[in-house]
C-alpha atoms as a PDB file:
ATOM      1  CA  UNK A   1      -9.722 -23.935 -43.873  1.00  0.00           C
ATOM      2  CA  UNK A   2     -12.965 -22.912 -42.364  1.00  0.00           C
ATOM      3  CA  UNK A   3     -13.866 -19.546 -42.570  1.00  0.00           C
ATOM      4  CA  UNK A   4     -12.897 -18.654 -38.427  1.00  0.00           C
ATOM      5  CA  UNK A   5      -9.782 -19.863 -39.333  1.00  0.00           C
ATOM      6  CA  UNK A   6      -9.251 -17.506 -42.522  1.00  0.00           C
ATOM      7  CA  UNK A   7     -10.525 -14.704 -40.301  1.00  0.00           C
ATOM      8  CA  UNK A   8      -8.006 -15.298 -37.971  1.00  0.00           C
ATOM      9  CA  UNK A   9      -5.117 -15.743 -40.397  1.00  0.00           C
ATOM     10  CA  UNK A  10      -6.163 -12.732 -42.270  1.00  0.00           C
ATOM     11  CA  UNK A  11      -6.540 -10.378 -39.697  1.00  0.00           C
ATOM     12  CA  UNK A  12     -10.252  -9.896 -39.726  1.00  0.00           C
ATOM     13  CA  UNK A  13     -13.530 -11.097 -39.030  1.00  0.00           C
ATOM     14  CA  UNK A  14     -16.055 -14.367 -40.393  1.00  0.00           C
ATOM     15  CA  UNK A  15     -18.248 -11.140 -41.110  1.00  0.00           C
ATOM     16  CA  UNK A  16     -16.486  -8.999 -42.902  1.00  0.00           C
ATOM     17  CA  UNK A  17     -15.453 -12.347 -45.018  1.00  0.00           C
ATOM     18  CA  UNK A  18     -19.512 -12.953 -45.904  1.00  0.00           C
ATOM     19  CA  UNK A  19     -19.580  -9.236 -46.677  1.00  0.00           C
ATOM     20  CA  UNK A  20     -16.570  -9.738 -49.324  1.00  0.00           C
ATOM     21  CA  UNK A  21     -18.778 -12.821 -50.289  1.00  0.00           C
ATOM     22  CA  UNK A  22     -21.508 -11.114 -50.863  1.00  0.00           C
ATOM     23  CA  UNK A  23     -19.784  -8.384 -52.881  1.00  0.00           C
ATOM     24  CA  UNK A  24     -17.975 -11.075 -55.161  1.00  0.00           C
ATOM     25  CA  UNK A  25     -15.213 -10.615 -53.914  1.00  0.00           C
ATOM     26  CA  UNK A  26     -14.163 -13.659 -51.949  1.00  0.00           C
ATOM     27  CA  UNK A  27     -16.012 -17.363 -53.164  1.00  0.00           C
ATOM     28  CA  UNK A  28     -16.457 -19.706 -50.666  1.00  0.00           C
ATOM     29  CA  UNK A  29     -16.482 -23.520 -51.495  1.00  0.00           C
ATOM     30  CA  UNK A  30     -18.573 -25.935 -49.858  1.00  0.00           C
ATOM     31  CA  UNK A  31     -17.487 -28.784 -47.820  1.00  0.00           C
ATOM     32  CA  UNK A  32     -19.614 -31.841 -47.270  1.00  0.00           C
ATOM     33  CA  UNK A  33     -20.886 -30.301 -44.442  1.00  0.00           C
ATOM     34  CA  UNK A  34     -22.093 -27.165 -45.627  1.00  0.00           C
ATOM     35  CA  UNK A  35     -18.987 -24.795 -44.019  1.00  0.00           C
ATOM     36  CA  UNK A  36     -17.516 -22.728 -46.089  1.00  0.00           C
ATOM     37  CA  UNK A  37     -14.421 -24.055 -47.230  1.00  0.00           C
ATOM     38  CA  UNK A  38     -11.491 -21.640 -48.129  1.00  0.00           C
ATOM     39  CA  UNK A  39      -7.835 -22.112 -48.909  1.00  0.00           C
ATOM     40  CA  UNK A  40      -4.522 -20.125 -49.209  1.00  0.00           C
ATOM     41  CA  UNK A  41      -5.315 -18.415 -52.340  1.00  0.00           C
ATOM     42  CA  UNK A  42      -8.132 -16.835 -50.372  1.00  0.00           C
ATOM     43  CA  UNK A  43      -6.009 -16.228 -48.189  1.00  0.00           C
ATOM     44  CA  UNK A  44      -3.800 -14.407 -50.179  1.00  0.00           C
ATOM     45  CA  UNK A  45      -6.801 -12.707 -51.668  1.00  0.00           C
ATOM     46  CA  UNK A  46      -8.138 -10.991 -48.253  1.00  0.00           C
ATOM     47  CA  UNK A  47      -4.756  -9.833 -47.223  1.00  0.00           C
ATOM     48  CA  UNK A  48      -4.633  -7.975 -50.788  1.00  0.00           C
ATOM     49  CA  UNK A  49      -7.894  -6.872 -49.798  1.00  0.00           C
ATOM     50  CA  UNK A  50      -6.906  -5.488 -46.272  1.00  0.00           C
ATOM     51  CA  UNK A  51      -3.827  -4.075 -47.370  1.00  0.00           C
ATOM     52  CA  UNK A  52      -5.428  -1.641 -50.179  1.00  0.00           C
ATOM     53  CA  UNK A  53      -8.095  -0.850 -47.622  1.00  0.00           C
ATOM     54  CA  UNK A  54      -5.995   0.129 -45.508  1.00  0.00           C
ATOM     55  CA  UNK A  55      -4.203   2.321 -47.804  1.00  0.00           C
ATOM     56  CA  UNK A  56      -7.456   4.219 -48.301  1.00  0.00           C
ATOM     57  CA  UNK A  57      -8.657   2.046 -51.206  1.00  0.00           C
ATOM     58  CA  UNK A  58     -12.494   1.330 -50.937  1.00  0.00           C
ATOM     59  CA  UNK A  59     -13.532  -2.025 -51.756  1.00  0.00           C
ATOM     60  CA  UNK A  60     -15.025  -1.391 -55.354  1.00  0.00           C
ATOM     61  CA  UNK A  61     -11.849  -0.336 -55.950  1.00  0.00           C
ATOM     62  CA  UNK A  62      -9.723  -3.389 -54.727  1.00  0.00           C
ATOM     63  CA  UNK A  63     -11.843  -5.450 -57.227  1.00  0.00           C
ATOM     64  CA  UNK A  64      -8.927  -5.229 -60.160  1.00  0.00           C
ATOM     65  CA  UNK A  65      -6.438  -6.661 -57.206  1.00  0.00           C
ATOM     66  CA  UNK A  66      -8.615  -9.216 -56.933  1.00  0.00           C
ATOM     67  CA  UNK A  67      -9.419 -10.108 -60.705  1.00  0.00           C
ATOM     68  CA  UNK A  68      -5.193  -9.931 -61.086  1.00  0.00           C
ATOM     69  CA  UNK A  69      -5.128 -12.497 -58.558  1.00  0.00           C
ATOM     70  CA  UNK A  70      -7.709 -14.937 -59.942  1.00  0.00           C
ATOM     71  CA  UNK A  71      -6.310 -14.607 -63.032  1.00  0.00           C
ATOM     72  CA  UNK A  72      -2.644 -16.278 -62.055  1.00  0.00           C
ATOM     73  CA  UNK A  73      -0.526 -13.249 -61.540  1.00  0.00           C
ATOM     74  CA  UNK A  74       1.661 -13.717 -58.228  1.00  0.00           C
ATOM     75  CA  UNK A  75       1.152 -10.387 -57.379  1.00  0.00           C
ATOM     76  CA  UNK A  76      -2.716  -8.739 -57.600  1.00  0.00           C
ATOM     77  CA  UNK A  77      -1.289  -5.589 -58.778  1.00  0.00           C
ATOM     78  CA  UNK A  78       0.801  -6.756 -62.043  1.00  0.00           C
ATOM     79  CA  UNK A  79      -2.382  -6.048 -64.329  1.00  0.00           C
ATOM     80  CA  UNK A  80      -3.073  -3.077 -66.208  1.00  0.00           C
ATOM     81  CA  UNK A  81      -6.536  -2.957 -64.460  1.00  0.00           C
ATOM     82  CA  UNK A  82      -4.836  -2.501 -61.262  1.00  0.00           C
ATOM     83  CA  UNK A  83      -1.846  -0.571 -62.370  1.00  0.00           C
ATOM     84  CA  UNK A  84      -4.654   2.264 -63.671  1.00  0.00           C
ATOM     85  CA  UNK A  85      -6.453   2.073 -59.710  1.00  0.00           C
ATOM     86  CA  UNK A  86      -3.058   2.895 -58.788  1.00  0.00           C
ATOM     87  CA  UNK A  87      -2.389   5.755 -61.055  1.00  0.00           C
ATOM     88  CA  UNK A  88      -6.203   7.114 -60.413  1.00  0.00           C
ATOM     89  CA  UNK A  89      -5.292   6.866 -56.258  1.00  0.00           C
ATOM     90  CA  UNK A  90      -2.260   8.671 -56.742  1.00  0.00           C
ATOM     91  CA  UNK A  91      -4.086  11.277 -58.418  1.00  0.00           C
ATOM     92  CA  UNK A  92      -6.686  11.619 -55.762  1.00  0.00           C
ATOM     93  CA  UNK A  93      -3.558  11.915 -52.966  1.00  0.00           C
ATOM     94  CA  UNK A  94      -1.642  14.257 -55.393  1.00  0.00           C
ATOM     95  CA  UNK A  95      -4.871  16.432 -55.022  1.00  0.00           C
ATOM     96  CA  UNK A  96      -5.565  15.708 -51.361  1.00  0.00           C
ATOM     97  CA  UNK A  97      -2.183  17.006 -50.447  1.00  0.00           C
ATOM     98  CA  UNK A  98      -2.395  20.000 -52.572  1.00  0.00           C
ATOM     99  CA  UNK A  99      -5.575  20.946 -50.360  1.00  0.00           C
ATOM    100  CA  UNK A 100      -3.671  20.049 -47.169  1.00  0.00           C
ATOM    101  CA  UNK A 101      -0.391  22.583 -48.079  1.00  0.00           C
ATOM    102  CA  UNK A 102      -2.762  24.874 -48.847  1.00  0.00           C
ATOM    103  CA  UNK A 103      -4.695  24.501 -45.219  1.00  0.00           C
ATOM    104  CA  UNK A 104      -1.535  24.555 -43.977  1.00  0.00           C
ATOM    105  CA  UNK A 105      -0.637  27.825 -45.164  1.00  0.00           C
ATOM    106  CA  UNK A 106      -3.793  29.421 -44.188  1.00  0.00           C
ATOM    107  CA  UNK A 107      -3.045  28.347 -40.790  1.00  0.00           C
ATOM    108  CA  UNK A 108       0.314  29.848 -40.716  1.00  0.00           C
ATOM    109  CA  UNK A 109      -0.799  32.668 -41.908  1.00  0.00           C
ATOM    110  CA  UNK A 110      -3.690  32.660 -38.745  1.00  0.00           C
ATOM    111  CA  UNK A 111      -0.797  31.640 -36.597  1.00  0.00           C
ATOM    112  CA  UNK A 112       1.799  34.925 -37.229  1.00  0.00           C
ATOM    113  CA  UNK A 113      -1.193  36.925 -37.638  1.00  0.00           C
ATOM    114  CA  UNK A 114      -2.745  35.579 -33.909  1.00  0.00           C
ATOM    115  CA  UNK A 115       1.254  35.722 -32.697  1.00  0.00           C
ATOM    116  CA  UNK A 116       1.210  39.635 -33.905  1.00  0.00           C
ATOM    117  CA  UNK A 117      -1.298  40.688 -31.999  1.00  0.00           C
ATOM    118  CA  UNK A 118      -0.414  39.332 -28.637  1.00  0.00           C
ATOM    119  CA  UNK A 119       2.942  41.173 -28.760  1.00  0.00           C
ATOM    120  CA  UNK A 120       1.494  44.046 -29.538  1.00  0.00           C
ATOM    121  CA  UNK A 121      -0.184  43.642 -26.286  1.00  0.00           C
ATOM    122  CA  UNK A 122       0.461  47.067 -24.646  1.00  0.00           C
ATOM    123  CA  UNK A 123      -1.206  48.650 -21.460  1.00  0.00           C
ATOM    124  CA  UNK A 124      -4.632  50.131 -22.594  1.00  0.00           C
ATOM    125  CA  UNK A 125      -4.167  48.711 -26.277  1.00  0.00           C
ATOM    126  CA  UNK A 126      -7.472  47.051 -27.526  1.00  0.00           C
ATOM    127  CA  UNK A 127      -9.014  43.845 -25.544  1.00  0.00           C
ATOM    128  CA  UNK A 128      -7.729  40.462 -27.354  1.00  0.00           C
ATOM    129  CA  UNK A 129     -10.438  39.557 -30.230  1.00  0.00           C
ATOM    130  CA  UNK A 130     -11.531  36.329 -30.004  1.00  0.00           C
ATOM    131  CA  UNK A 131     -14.130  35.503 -32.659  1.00  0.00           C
ATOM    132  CA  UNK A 132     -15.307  31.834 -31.310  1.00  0.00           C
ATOM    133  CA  UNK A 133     -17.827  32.554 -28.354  1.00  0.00           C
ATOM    134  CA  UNK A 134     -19.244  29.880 -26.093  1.00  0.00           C
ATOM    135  CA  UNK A 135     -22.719  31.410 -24.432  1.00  0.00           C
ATOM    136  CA  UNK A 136     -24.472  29.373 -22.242  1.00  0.00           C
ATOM    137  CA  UNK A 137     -28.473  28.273 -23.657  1.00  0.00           C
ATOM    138  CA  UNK A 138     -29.618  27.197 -20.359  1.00  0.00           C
END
């Protein structure tokens, strides 16, 4: 298949495909015409490529995927190359939603505080605070 029609197929664009090219990612054979010439292993390749990407893998880091995939294995992720970008992601989210509980908190904690002092809001009790303030440069 030319490479419009593995764009297509894939999900994607001819130039994100020459950027995977250009990374080593994807290799294009040539037909006798010059196109690029691709096939379903490609195929197969991009959509591994896509779907870690879209997990929030960045491209260096779909490279193992890829390499498992080359290599024979059915499945890109069946190598211990891969299987340790997997453990290292997991990490990283482990850690990202450790920072998000604790945002979370601190916003809860904002929340009852803000909540507190607007029922306390008796005649003549102190103005509402507000510590954002929008003044006007021009």
């Amino acid at each position: 298949m030319r490479i419009g029609d593995l764009a297509e197929r894939a999900g994607t664009t001819t130039r994100t495909l020459r950027y995977y090219e250009s990374r080593g990612l994807l290799h294009a054979r040539r037909a006798e015409n010059g196109y690029r010439a691709y096939d379903e292993s490609d195929l197969r390749l991009v959509r591994q490529i896509r779907t870690l990407q879209d997990f929030g893998f960045d491209l260096e880091e779909t490279r193992p995927f890829v390499d498992c995939l080359r290599a024979g294995h059915p499945a890109g992720d069946a190598c211990p190359a891969s299987m340790a970008v997997y453990r290292r992601k997991i990490g990283e989210l482990d850690s990202l939603i450790d920072q998000l509980r604790s945002v979370r908190t601190e916003v809860g904690a904002q929340l009852a505080r803000a909540e507190l002092e607007a029922s306390a809001d008796l005649p003549g009790g102190p103005a509402p605070r507000c510590e954002l303030s929008w003044e006007d440069d021009g």
